[in-house]
PDB file of C-alpha atoms in Angstrom:
ATOM      1  CA  MET A   1      10.843 -11.993   7.553  1.00 59.00           C
ATOM      2  CA  THR A   2      10.694 -14.033  11.071  1.00 66.00           C
ATOM      3  CA  ALA A   3       8.705 -17.297  11.493  1.00 70.00           C
ATOM      4  CA  ASP A   4       6.755 -15.879  13.986  1.00 72.00           C
ATOM      5  CA  LYS A   5       6.242 -12.672  12.117  1.00 69.00           C
ATOM      6  CA  ALA A   6       4.885 -14.973   9.260  1.00 73.00           C
ATOM      7  CA  LYS A   7       2.808 -16.452  11.597  1.00 77.00           C
ATOM      8  CA  LEU A   8       1.139 -14.116  12.705  1.00 74.00           C
ATOM      9  CA  ALA A   9       0.307 -12.498   9.000  1.00 75.00           C
ATOM     10  CA  ALA A  10      -0.874 -15.745   8.322  1.00 79.00           C
ATOM     11  CA  GLN A  11      -3.152 -15.712  11.179  1.00 81.00           C
ATOM     12  CA  PHE A  12      -3.957 -12.040  10.336  1.00 77.00           C
ATOM     13  CA  ILE A  13      -5.151 -13.216   6.744  1.00 79.00           C
ATOM     14  CA  GLU A  14      -6.813 -16.214   7.791  1.00 81.00           C
ATOM     15  CA  ALA A  15      -8.972 -14.108  10.241  1.00 87.00           C
ATOM     16  CA  ILE A  16     -10.673 -11.751   7.152  1.00 92.00           C
ATOM     17  CA  PRO A  17     -14.155 -12.691   6.911  1.00 94.00           C
ATOM     18  CA  HIS A  18     -14.332 -12.814   3.716  1.00 94.00           C
ATOM     19  CA  SER A  19     -11.215 -14.320   2.883  1.00 93.00           C
ATOM     20  CA  ARG A  20     -12.292 -17.377   5.490  1.00 93.00           C
ATOM     21  CA  ALA A  21     -15.417 -17.412   3.606  1.00 94.00           C
ATOM     22  CA  LEU A  22     -13.674 -17.958   0.301  1.00 95.00           C
ATOM     23  CA  GLY A  23     -11.176 -20.748   2.453  1.00 94.00           C
ATOM     24  CA  MET A  24      -8.228 -18.668   1.330  1.00 94.00           C
ATOM     25  CA  LYS A  25      -4.657 -20.054   2.962  1.00 93.00           C
ATOM     26  CA  LEU A  26      -1.714 -18.293   3.365  1.00 93.00           C
ATOM     27  CA  THR A  27       1.197 -20.618   1.996  1.00 93.00           C
ATOM     28  CA  GLY A  28       3.928 -17.924   2.176  1.00 92.00           C
ATOM     29  CA  ILE A  29       4.937 -13.876   2.939  1.00 92.00           C
ATOM     30  CA  GLY A  30       7.545 -12.037   3.186  1.00 89.00           C
ATOM     31  CA  ASP A  31       9.537  -9.247   1.595  1.00 91.00           C
ATOM     32  CA  GLY A  32       6.634  -7.551  -0.283  1.00 93.00           C
ATOM     33  CA  GLU A  33       5.506 -11.002  -1.437  1.00 95.00           C
ATOM     34  CA  ALA A  34       2.429 -13.217  -0.809  1.00 95.00           C
ATOM     35  CA  THR A  35       0.903 -16.289  -2.106  1.00 96.00           C
ATOM     36  CA  ILE A  36      -2.717 -17.575  -1.025  1.00 96.00           C
ATOM     37  CA  GLU A  37      -4.134 -20.657  -2.323  1.00 95.00           C
ATOM     38  CA  MET A  38      -7.895 -20.892  -2.487  1.00 96.00           C
ATOM     39  CA  PRO A  39      -9.435 -24.377  -2.930  1.00 97.00           C
ATOM     40  CA  TYR A  40     -11.997 -25.216  -5.238  1.00 96.00           C
ATOM     41  CA  SER A  41     -15.620 -24.951  -4.226  1.00 95.00           C
ATOM     42  CA  GLU A  42     -19.339 -25.798  -5.591  1.00 94.00           C
ATOM     43  CA  ARG A  43     -20.591 -22.508  -3.863  1.00 94.00           C
ATOM     44  CA  LEU A  44     -18.138 -19.958  -5.812  1.00 94.00           C
ATOM     45  CA  ILE A  45     -18.866 -21.565  -9.363  1.00 94.00           C
ATOM     46  CA  GLY A  46     -19.769 -18.640 -11.872  1.00 90.00           C
ATOM     47  CA  ASP A  47     -20.916 -20.645 -14.804  1.00 87.00           C
ATOM     48  CA  PRO A  48     -23.294 -23.909 -14.046  1.00 86.00           C
ATOM     49  CA  GLU A  49     -22.776 -25.625 -17.294  1.00 86.00           C
ATOM     50  CA  THR A  50     -18.496 -25.971 -16.870  1.00 90.00           C
ATOM     51  CA  GLY A  51     -18.450 -25.652 -12.793  1.00 92.00           C
ATOM     52  CA  VAL A  52     -16.122 -23.090 -13.798  1.00 93.00           C
ATOM     53  CA  ILE A  53     -14.935 -20.703 -10.540  1.00 94.00           C
ATOM     54  CA  HIS A  54     -16.627 -16.998 -10.496  1.00 94.00           C
ATOM     55  CA  GLY A  55     -14.249 -14.212 -12.003  1.00 92.00           C
ATOM     56  CA  GLY A  56     -15.153 -12.647  -8.814  1.00 91.00           C
ATOM     57  CA  ALA A  57     -13.600 -15.363  -6.230  1.00 94.00           C
ATOM     58  CA  VAL A  58     -10.490 -14.915  -8.389  1.00 95.00           C
ATOM     59  CA  SER A  59     -10.393 -11.211  -7.887  1.00 93.00           C
ATOM     60  CA  ALA A  60     -11.290 -11.720  -4.039  1.00 94.00           C
ATOM     61  CA  LEU A  61      -7.922 -14.078  -4.025  1.00 95.00           C
ATOM     62  CA  MET A  62      -6.387 -11.638  -5.966  1.00 96.00           C
ATOM     63  CA  ASP A  63      -7.056  -8.446  -4.164  1.00 95.00           C
ATOM     64  CA  THR A  64      -6.026 -10.341  -0.594  1.00 94.00           C
ATOM     65  CA  CYS A  65      -3.043 -11.656  -1.947  1.00 95.00           C
ATOM     66  CA  SER A  66      -1.805  -8.262  -3.124  1.00 95.00           C
ATOM     67  CA  GLY A  67      -2.825  -6.391   0.391  1.00 93.00           C
ATOM     68  CA  ALA A  68      -0.911  -9.061   1.653  1.00 92.00           C
ATOM     69  CA  ALA A  69       2.251  -8.348  -0.113  1.00 94.00           C
ATOM     70  CA  VAL A  70       1.880  -4.343   0.552  1.00 93.00           C
ATOM     71  CA  MET A  71       1.482  -5.414   4.022  1.00 89.00           C
ATOM     72  CA  SER A  72       4.672  -7.988   4.404  1.00 90.00           C
ATOM     73  CA  HIS A  73       7.191  -4.995   2.670  1.00 91.00           C
ATOM     74  CA  PRO A  74       9.867  -3.985   5.022  1.00 89.00           C
ATOM     75  CA  ASP A  75       9.072  -0.359   5.117  1.00 86.00           C
ATOM     76  CA  GLY A  76       5.281  -2.018   5.197  1.00 74.00           C
ATOM     77  CA  PRO A  77       2.071  -0.257   6.580  1.00 79.00           C
ATOM     78  CA  LYS A  78       0.241  -2.166   9.085  1.00 77.00           C
ATOM     79  CA  ALA A  79      -2.825  -1.813   6.929  1.00 81.00           C
ATOM     80  CA  THR A  80      -3.810  -1.082   3.219  1.00 87.00           C
ATOM     81  CA  ALA A  81      -6.642  -0.483   0.886  1.00 90.00           C
ATOM     82  CA  THR A  82      -6.757  -0.820  -2.685  1.00 93.00           C
ATOM     83  CA  ILE A  83      -6.843   1.808  -4.880  1.00 95.00           C
ATOM     84  CA  ASP A  84      -7.203  -0.082  -8.246  1.00 95.00           C
ATOM     85  CA  LEU A  85      -7.174  -3.242  -9.416  1.00 97.00           C
ATOM     86  CA  ARG A  86      -6.958  -4.578 -13.109  1.00 97.00           C
ATOM     87  CA  ILE A  87      -7.506  -8.821 -13.487  1.00 97.00           C
ATOM     88  CA  ASP A  88      -6.786  -9.874 -16.682  1.00 97.00           C
ATOM     89  CA  TYR A  89      -8.508 -13.803 -17.264  1.00 96.00           C
ATOM     90  CA  MET A  90      -6.129 -15.740 -19.336  1.00 95.00           C
ATOM     91  CA  ARG A  91      -8.531 -18.765 -19.422  1.00 94.00           C
ATOM     92  CA  ALA A  92     -11.153 -20.586 -17.302  1.00 92.00           C
ATOM     93  CA  ALA A  93      -9.897 -22.222 -14.277  1.00 94.00           C
ATOM     94  CA  THR A  94     -10.055 -25.898 -14.568  1.00 95.00           C
ATOM     95  CA  PRO A  95     -13.114 -27.030 -11.880  1.00 96.00           C
ATOM     96  CA  GLY A  96     -11.559 -29.141  -9.225  1.00 96.00           C
ATOM     97  CA  GLN A  97      -8.691 -27.744  -9.026  1.00 97.00           C
ATOM     98  CA  THR A  98      -7.172 -25.249  -6.242  1.00 97.00           C
ATOM     99  CA  ILE A  99      -6.360 -21.617  -7.304  1.00 97.00           C
ATOM    100  CA  ARG A 100      -2.775 -20.575  -6.254  1.00 97.00           C
ATOM    101  CA  THR A 101      -1.830 -16.683  -6.094  1.00 97.00           C
ATOM    102  CA  ARG A 102       1.555 -15.055  -6.169  1.00 97.00           C
ATOM    103  CA  ALA A 103       1.754 -11.512  -5.602  1.00 97.00           C
ATOM    104  CA  TYR A 104       4.476  -8.792  -4.791  1.00 97.00           C
ATOM    105  CA  CYS A 105       5.110  -5.304  -4.939  1.00 96.00           C
ATOM    106  CA  TYR A 106       7.407  -4.376  -7.656  1.00 95.00           C
ATOM    107  CA  HIS A 107       7.700  -0.742  -6.933  1.00 96.00           C
ATOM    108  CA  VAL A 108       6.458   1.492  -3.610  1.00 94.00           C
ATOM    109  CA  THR A 109       6.407   5.236  -3.244  1.00 93.00           C
ATOM    110  CA  ARG A 110       6.018   7.077  -0.404  1.00 90.00           C
ATOM    111  CA  ALA A 111       2.158   6.869  -0.840  1.00 92.00           C
ATOM    112  CA  VAL A 112       1.672   4.193  -3.262  1.00 95.00           C
ATOM    113  CA  ALA A 113       2.678   0.355  -3.377  1.00 96.00           C
ATOM    114  CA  PHE A 114       2.827  -1.129  -6.895  1.00 97.00           C
ATOM    115  CA  VAL A 115       1.395  -4.761  -7.092  1.00 98.00           C
ATOM    116  CA  ARG A 116       1.399  -7.633  -9.546  1.00 98.00           C
ATOM    117  CA  ALA A 117      -0.153 -10.777  -9.016  1.00 98.00           C
ATOM    118  CA  GLU A 118      -0.738 -13.984 -11.167  1.00 97.00           C
ATOM    119  CA  ALA A 119      -2.937 -17.136 -10.768  1.00 97.00           C
ATOM    120  CA  VAL A 120      -2.742 -20.588 -11.749  1.00 97.00           C
ATOM    121  CA  ASP A 121      -4.396 -24.005 -10.635  1.00 96.00           C
ATOM    122  CA  ASP A 122      -2.622 -27.234 -11.240  1.00 96.00           C
ATOM    123  CA  ASP A 123      -0.848 -26.478 -14.791  1.00 95.00           C
ATOM    124  CA  PRO A 124       1.581 -23.782 -13.562  1.00 93.00           C
ATOM    125  CA  ASP A 125       2.358 -22.779 -17.389  1.00 95.00           C
ATOM    126  CA  ARG A 126      -0.553 -21.276 -18.230  1.00 96.00           C
ATOM    127  CA  PRO A 127      -1.816 -18.957 -16.015  1.00 96.00           C
ATOM    128  CA  VAL A 128      -5.401 -18.346 -15.424  1.00 96.00           C
ATOM    129  CA  ALA A 129      -5.158 -15.035 -14.940  1.00 97.00           C
ATOM    130  CA  THR A 130      -2.809 -11.805 -13.730  1.00 97.00           C
ATOM    131  CA  ALA A 131      -3.412  -8.470 -11.758  1.00 97.00           C
ATOM    132  CA  THR A 132      -1.515  -5.352 -11.565  1.00 98.00           C
ATOM    133  CA  GLY A 133      -2.870  -3.064  -8.689  1.00 96.00           C
ATOM    134  CA  ALA A 134      -2.018   0.212  -6.961  1.00 97.00           C
ATOM    135  CA  PHE A 135      -2.297   0.329  -3.099  1.00 95.00           C
ATOM    136  CA  THR A 136      -1.689   2.732  -0.287  1.00 93.00           C
ATOM    137  CA  PHE A 137       1.179   2.382   1.596  1.00 91.00           C
ATOM    138  CA  GLU A 138       1.518   4.316   4.903  1.00 85.00           C
ATOM    139  CA  ARG A 139       5.048   3.901   5.508  1.00 79.00           C
ATOM    140  CA  SER A 140       6.223   3.206   9.519  1.00 69.00           C
ATOM    141  CA  LYS A 141       7.972   5.450  11.384  1.00 61.00           C
ATOM    142  CA  ALA A 142      11.432   5.053  10.756  1.00 51.00           C
TER     143      ALA A 142
ATOM    144  CA  MET B   1     -54.911  -0.999 -38.621  1.00 63.00           C
ATOM    145  CA  SER B   2     -55.279  -0.720 -34.612  1.00 79.00           C
ATOM    146  CA  ARG B   3     -52.205  -1.992 -32.853  1.00 84.00           C
ATOM    147  CA  PRO B   4     -53.226  -5.280 -31.371  1.00 83.00           C
ATOM    148  CA  ARG B   5     -54.417  -5.193 -28.132  1.00 85.00           C
ATOM    149  CA  PRO B   6     -51.459  -5.212 -25.104  1.00 84.00           C
ATOM    150  CA  GLU B   7     -51.112  -7.758 -22.690  1.00 84.00           C
ATOM    151  CA  PRO B   8     -52.057  -7.120 -19.230  1.00 87.00           C
ATOM    152  CA  VAL B   9     -49.316  -5.671 -17.099  1.00 90.00           C
ATOM    153  CA  GLN B  10     -49.232  -8.591 -14.694  1.00 90.00           C
ATOM    154  CA  VAL B  11     -48.908 -11.113 -17.554  1.00 89.00           C
ATOM    155  CA  VAL B  12     -45.928  -8.696 -19.148  1.00 89.00           C
ATOM    156  CA  LYS B  13     -44.526  -8.211 -15.165  1.00 92.00           C
ATOM    157  CA  GLN B  14     -44.380 -12.132 -14.177  1.00 91.00           C
ATOM    158  CA  ARG B  15     -42.965 -13.023 -17.471  1.00 90.00           C
ATOM    159  CA  ARG B  16     -40.068 -10.321 -17.302  1.00 92.00           C
ATOM    160  CA  ASP B  17     -39.587 -11.242 -13.085  1.00 93.00           C
ATOM    161  CA  ALA B  18     -39.149 -14.950 -14.416  1.00 92.00           C
ATOM    162  CA  ALA B  19     -36.489 -14.688 -16.664  1.00 92.00           C
ATOM    163  CA  LEU B  20     -34.361 -12.269 -14.436  1.00 94.00           C
ATOM    164  CA  ALA B  21     -34.869 -15.154 -11.461  1.00 94.00           C
ATOM    165  CA  ALA B  22     -34.078 -17.946 -14.017  1.00 91.00           C
ATOM    166  CA  LEU B  23     -30.980 -15.656 -15.374  1.00 92.00           C
ATOM    167  CA  VAL B  24     -29.888 -14.984 -11.820  1.00 93.00           C
ATOM    168  CA  ALA B  25     -30.450 -18.460 -10.496  1.00 92.00           C
ATOM    169  CA  ARG B  26     -27.582 -19.879 -12.628  1.00 89.00           C
ATOM    170  CA  VAL B  27     -25.081 -18.619 -10.891  1.00 92.00           C
ATOM    171  CA  PRO B  28     -24.124 -19.924  -7.459  1.00 94.00           C
ATOM    172  CA  TYR B  29     -21.576 -17.474  -6.712  1.00 95.00           C
ATOM    173  CA  ILE B  30     -24.627 -15.007  -7.052  1.00 96.00           C
ATOM    174  CA  GLN B  31     -26.143 -16.665  -3.848  1.00 95.00           C
ATOM    175  CA  PHE B  32     -22.999 -16.733  -2.114  1.00 95.00           C
ATOM    176  CA  LEU B  33     -22.402 -13.088  -1.958  1.00 95.00           C
ATOM    177  CA  GLY B  34     -26.192 -12.667  -1.144  1.00 95.00           C
ATOM    178  CA  VAL B  35     -26.785 -10.496  -4.485  1.00 97.00           C
ATOM    179  CA  THR B  36     -30.289  -9.694  -5.810  1.00 97.00           C
ATOM    180  CA  PHE B  37     -31.427  -7.892  -8.820  1.00 98.00           C
ATOM    181  CA  ASP B  38     -34.358  -4.906  -8.823  1.00 97.00           C
ATOM    182  CA  ARG B  39     -36.175  -4.741 -11.727  1.00 96.00           C
ATOM    183  CA  ARG B  40     -38.031  -1.188 -13.354  1.00 96.00           C
ATOM    184  CA  GLY B  41     -39.174  -1.894 -16.748  1.00 93.00           C
ATOM    185  CA  ASP B  42     -35.800  -3.427 -18.508  1.00 94.00           C
ATOM    186  CA  GLU B  43     -33.369  -1.152 -15.938  1.00 96.00           C
ATOM    187  CA  LEU B  44     -31.802  -3.254 -13.513  1.00 97.00           C
ATOM    188  CA  THR B  45     -30.410  -2.378 -10.067  1.00 98.00           C
ATOM    189  CA  ALA B  46     -28.297  -5.074  -8.093  1.00 98.00           C
ATOM    190  CA  ILE B  47     -27.994  -5.349  -4.682  1.00 98.00           C
ATOM    191  CA  MET B  48     -25.368  -6.761  -2.495  1.00 98.00           C
ATOM    192  CA  HIS B  49     -27.132  -7.392   0.859  1.00 98.00           C
ATOM    193  CA  TYR B  50     -24.389  -6.899   4.011  1.00 97.00           C
ATOM    194  CA  ASP B  51     -23.339  -9.748   5.602  1.00 96.00           C
ATOM    195  CA  ASP B  52     -20.362 -10.297   8.026  1.00 95.00           C
ATOM    196  CA  LYS B  53     -18.880 -12.658   5.953  1.00 95.00           C
ATOM    197  CA  LEU B  54     -18.031  -9.722   3.299  1.00 96.00           C
ATOM    198  CA  ILE B  55     -15.820  -7.990   5.558  1.00 95.00           C
ATOM    199  CA  GLY B  56     -12.326  -7.360   4.833  1.00 91.00           C
ATOM    200  CA  ASN B  57     -10.934  -5.159   7.229  1.00 86.00           C
ATOM    201  CA  PRO B  58     -12.644  -5.613  10.464  1.00 86.00           C
ATOM    202  CA  MET B  59     -10.775  -2.779  12.305  1.00 86.00           C
ATOM    203  CA  LEU B  60     -12.621  -0.451  10.448  1.00 87.00           C
ATOM    204  CA  PRO B  61     -14.603  -2.246   9.474  1.00 92.00           C
ATOM    205  CA  ALA B  62     -14.791  -1.984   5.248  1.00 93.00           C
ATOM    206  CA  ILE B  63     -16.194  -4.330   2.405  1.00 95.00           C
ATOM    207  CA  HIS B  64     -13.396  -6.623   1.238  1.00 94.00           C
ATOM    208  CA  GLY B  65     -12.454  -5.046  -2.183  1.00 93.00           C
ATOM    209  CA  GLY B  66     -12.435  -8.699  -3.843  1.00 93.00           C
ATOM    210  CA  ALA B  67     -16.044  -8.627  -2.314  1.00 96.00           C
ATOM    211  CA  THR B  68     -16.636  -5.417  -4.159  1.00 96.00           C
ATOM    212  CA  ALA B  69     -15.078  -6.281  -7.651  1.00 96.00           C
ATOM    213  CA  ALA B  70     -17.321  -9.596  -7.400  1.00 96.00           C
ATOM    214  CA  PHE B  71     -20.158  -7.595  -6.949  1.00 97.00           C
ATOM    215  CA  LEU B  72     -19.454  -5.665  -9.631  1.00 97.00           C
ATOM    216  CA  GLU B  73     -18.362  -7.789 -11.987  1.00 96.00           C
ATOM    217  CA  THR B  74     -21.813 -10.059 -11.493  1.00 96.00           C
ATOM    218  CA  THR B  75     -23.882  -6.715 -12.064  1.00 97.00           C
ATOM    219  CA  ALA B  76     -21.817  -6.624 -15.352  1.00 97.00           C
ATOM    220  CA  ILE B  77     -22.712 -10.103 -16.088  1.00 96.00           C
ATOM    221  CA  ILE B  78     -26.209 -10.277 -15.855  1.00 96.00           C
ATOM    222  CA  GLU B  79     -26.599  -6.487 -17.324  1.00 97.00           C
ATOM    223  CA  LEU B  80     -25.217  -8.212 -20.548  1.00 96.00           C
ATOM    224  CA  GLY B  81     -27.122 -11.477 -20.305  1.00 94.00           C
ATOM    225  CA  TRP B  82     -30.497  -9.664 -19.513  1.00 94.00           C
ATOM    226  CA  ASN B  83     -29.475  -7.513 -22.226  1.00 94.00           C
ATOM    227  CA  GLN B  84     -29.117 -10.523 -24.569  1.00 90.00           C
ATOM    228  CA  ILE B  85     -32.696 -12.372 -23.749  1.00 89.00           C
ATOM    229  CA  TRP B  86     -34.465  -8.717 -23.241  1.00 89.00           C
ATOM    230  CA  GLN B  87     -36.718  -9.303 -27.093  1.00 85.00           C
ATOM    231  CA  GLU B  88     -36.980 -12.863 -26.691  1.00 84.00           C
ATOM    232  CA  ILE B  89     -38.866 -12.085 -23.246  1.00 85.00           C
ATOM    233  CA  GLU B  90     -40.798  -9.270 -25.041  1.00 84.00           C
ATOM    234  CA  THR B  91     -42.061 -11.803 -27.844  1.00 80.00           C
ATOM    235  CA  GLU B  92     -45.356 -12.986 -26.451  1.00 67.00           C
ATOM    236  CA  GLY B  93     -45.325 -16.822 -25.876  1.00 69.00           C
ATOM    237  CA  ASN B  94     -41.806 -17.400 -26.919  1.00 68.00           C
ATOM    238  CA  GLU B  95     -39.957 -20.201 -25.410  1.00 71.00           C
ATOM    239  CA  LEU B  96     -36.662 -18.527 -23.750  1.00 69.00           C
ATOM    240  CA  PRO B  97     -33.611 -19.597 -25.610  1.00 67.00           C
ATOM    241  CA  PRO B  98     -30.503 -21.737 -23.460  1.00 69.00           C
ATOM    242  CA  LEU B  99     -28.314 -18.926 -22.503  1.00 74.00           C
ATOM    243  CA  ARG B 100     -24.791 -19.104 -22.353  1.00 79.00           C
ATOM    244  CA  LEU B 101     -22.969 -15.930 -20.009  1.00 88.00           C
ATOM    245  CA  PRO B 102     -20.244 -13.951 -21.520  1.00 92.00           C
ATOM    246  CA  ARG B 103     -16.745 -14.372 -20.239  1.00 92.00           C
ATOM    247  CA  THR B 104     -14.958 -11.590 -18.551  1.00 95.00           C
ATOM    248  CA  ILE B 105     -11.541 -10.751 -20.515  1.00 96.00           C
ATOM    249  CA  ASP B 106     -10.347  -7.637 -18.200  1.00 97.00           C
ATOM    250  CA  PHE B 107     -12.136  -5.991 -15.298  1.00 97.00           C
ATOM    251  CA  THR B 108     -10.458  -2.732 -13.785  1.00 97.00           C
ATOM    252  CA  VAL B 109     -11.805  -1.909 -10.867  1.00 97.00           C
ATOM    253  CA  ASP B 110     -11.937   1.730  -9.067  1.00 97.00           C
ATOM    254  CA  TYR B 111     -11.833   1.629  -5.068  1.00 97.00           C
ATOM    255  CA  LEU B 112     -13.432   5.476  -4.335  1.00 97.00           C
ATOM    256  CA  ARG B 113     -14.415   5.012  -0.814  1.00 94.00           C
ATOM    257  CA  SER B 114     -14.180   2.441   1.613  1.00 93.00           C
ATOM    258  CA  GLY B 115     -17.243   0.434   1.587  1.00 95.00           C
ATOM    259  CA  LEU B 116     -19.053   0.603   4.989  1.00 95.00           C
ATOM    260  CA  PRO B 117     -20.646  -2.327   6.852  1.00 96.00           C
ATOM    261  CA  ARG B 118     -24.642  -2.087   5.007  1.00 96.00           C
ATOM    262  CA  ASP B 119     -26.312  -3.012   1.705  1.00 97.00           C
ATOM    263  CA  ALA B 120     -24.576  -1.775  -1.400  1.00 98.00           C
ATOM    264  CA  TYR B 121     -26.223  -1.207  -5.112  1.00 98.00           C
ATOM    265  CA  ALA B 122     -24.435  -1.237  -8.522  1.00 98.00           C
ATOM    266  CA  ARG B 123     -25.938  -0.199 -12.457  1.00 98.00           C
ATOM    267  CA  ALA B 124     -24.140  -1.558 -15.288  1.00 98.00           C
ATOM    268  CA  ARG B 125     -24.217   0.582 -18.516  1.00 98.00           C
ATOM    269  CA  ILE B 126     -23.195  -1.196 -21.656  1.00 98.00           C
ATOM    270  CA  ASN B 127     -21.300   1.151 -23.535  1.00 98.00           C
ATOM    271  CA  ARG B 128     -20.629  -1.276 -26.627  1.00 97.00           C
ATOM    272  CA  VAL B 129     -22.060  -4.931 -27.338  1.00 95.00           C
ATOM    273  CA  GLY B 130     -20.908  -6.766 -30.749  1.00 92.00           C
ATOM    274  CA  ARG B 131     -21.134 -10.105 -31.908  1.00 90.00           C
ATOM    275  CA  ARG B 132     -17.914 -10.993 -30.048  1.00 93.00           C
ATOM    276  CA  TYR B 133     -16.837  -8.164 -27.400  1.00 96.00           C
ATOM    277  CA  ALA B 134     -18.733  -5.760 -25.254  1.00 97.00           C
ATOM    278  CA  SER B 135     -17.409  -3.153 -23.088  1.00 98.00           C
ATOM    279  CA  VAL B 136     -19.336  -2.186 -19.859  1.00 98.00           C
ATOM    280  CA  HIS B 137     -18.882   0.359 -17.045  1.00 98.00           C
ATOM    281  CA  VAL B 138     -20.519  -0.151 -13.165  1.00 98.00           C
ATOM    282  CA  GLU B 139     -20.975   2.223 -10.735  1.00 98.00           C
ATOM    283  CA  ALA B 140     -21.680   0.690  -6.941  1.00 98.00           C
ATOM    284  CA  TRP B 141     -22.821   3.060  -4.376  1.00 98.00           C
ATOM    285  CA  GLN B 142     -24.391   2.952  -0.862  1.00 97.00           C
ATOM    286  CA  ASP B 143     -26.684   5.443   1.245  1.00 95.00           C
ATOM    287  CA  ASN B 144     -26.228   8.198  -1.404  1.00 96.00           C
ATOM    288  CA  ARG B 145     -25.987   7.941  -5.004  1.00 96.00           C
ATOM    289  CA  ASP B 146     -24.295  10.385  -6.006  1.00 96.00           C
ATOM    290  CA  LYS B 147     -21.199   9.068  -4.152  1.00 97.00           C
ATOM    291  CA  LEU B 148     -20.273   6.046  -5.311  1.00 98.00           C
ATOM    292  CA  PHE B 149     -17.369   3.872  -3.231  1.00 97.00           C
ATOM    293  CA  ALA B 150     -16.595   2.085  -6.074  1.00 98.00           C
ATOM    294  CA  GLN B 151     -16.834   1.961 -10.332  1.00 98.00           C
ATOM    295  CA  ALA B 152     -15.442  -0.501 -13.048  1.00 98.00           C
ATOM    296  CA  THR B 153     -15.023  -1.196 -16.590  1.00 98.00           C
ATOM    297  CA  GLY B 154     -14.628  -4.628 -18.049  1.00 97.00           C
ATOM    298  CA  HIS B 155     -14.339  -6.391 -21.698  1.00 97.00           C
ATOM    299  CA  PHE B 156     -16.218  -9.139 -22.475  1.00 97.00           C
ATOM    300  CA  MET B 157     -16.420 -12.306 -24.539  1.00 95.00           C
ATOM    301  CA  MET B 158     -20.099 -12.757 -25.937  1.00 94.00           C
ATOM    302  CA  PRO B 159     -21.383 -16.558 -26.014  1.00 88.00           C
ATOM    303  CA  GLN B 160     -21.208 -17.870 -29.764  1.00 79.00           C
ATOM    304  CA  LEU B 161     -23.841 -20.115 -30.835  1.00 64.00           C
ATOM    305  CA  ASN B 162     -21.396 -22.341 -32.315  1.00 54.00           C
ATOM    306  CA  ASP B 163     -18.572 -23.217 -29.574  1.00 49.00           C
TER     307      ASP B 163
END
């Protein structure tokens, strides 16, 4: 993906109202892969006793990042929708730390893109969560 | 032997509503999403009040899949928390125990239709809850109860008294 195209993609992702509300920043995109980060915020706390971010905010991050990966695929569609998304929560994200997600399309068919994603905080060796999803994939005309 | 005289309905309602409000108020993210809970007896219906910040596709427009997932997950967690404290609430004069919320192990969302820019509703059904693990199914709809726009199944780790 060219620098211009990547910049456009970043603007597009950051213009999504819900992603903006969660403070997401696109840090990399191209060839069916995307990385997005989401800074820690007290508004997103799910467990006030520990200050840990709510799983739902992590889900939104995974979903956005996966969708961005699909849209960046070379045969890619201009838009996509989630068909299904499964998230496994390995551990609580450390309060105060930015969560970073990387998603990639590991297979695409004529109509579906299969995506995997992983979320980490400052300790990249111990993932916070992983996700697998299926997304609609309408090929751009050859 | 005759049964003791039941409490006045307002007293019961007030106690149940206060317990529910306390449970929901604990979670900042629920306020962020704009989710509230309706109660009929012990049955809860979650409502995600429409707001522009929930939009994921401004062209359609449609609610963000992540907002939908978060809404369903929140509904499941509050249902489990509510189920845990219900017995306590029903015992007259009981102090509510300090509540720990369940932790999500995994959560799978099925997106059936795009979420329209309007209020959404959800109800959770606890299929199994044991000492350690729980399995919960959630259904969400908008205008028509029979036309779900999303459903989900999740597994949760129940809070342990001594950890």
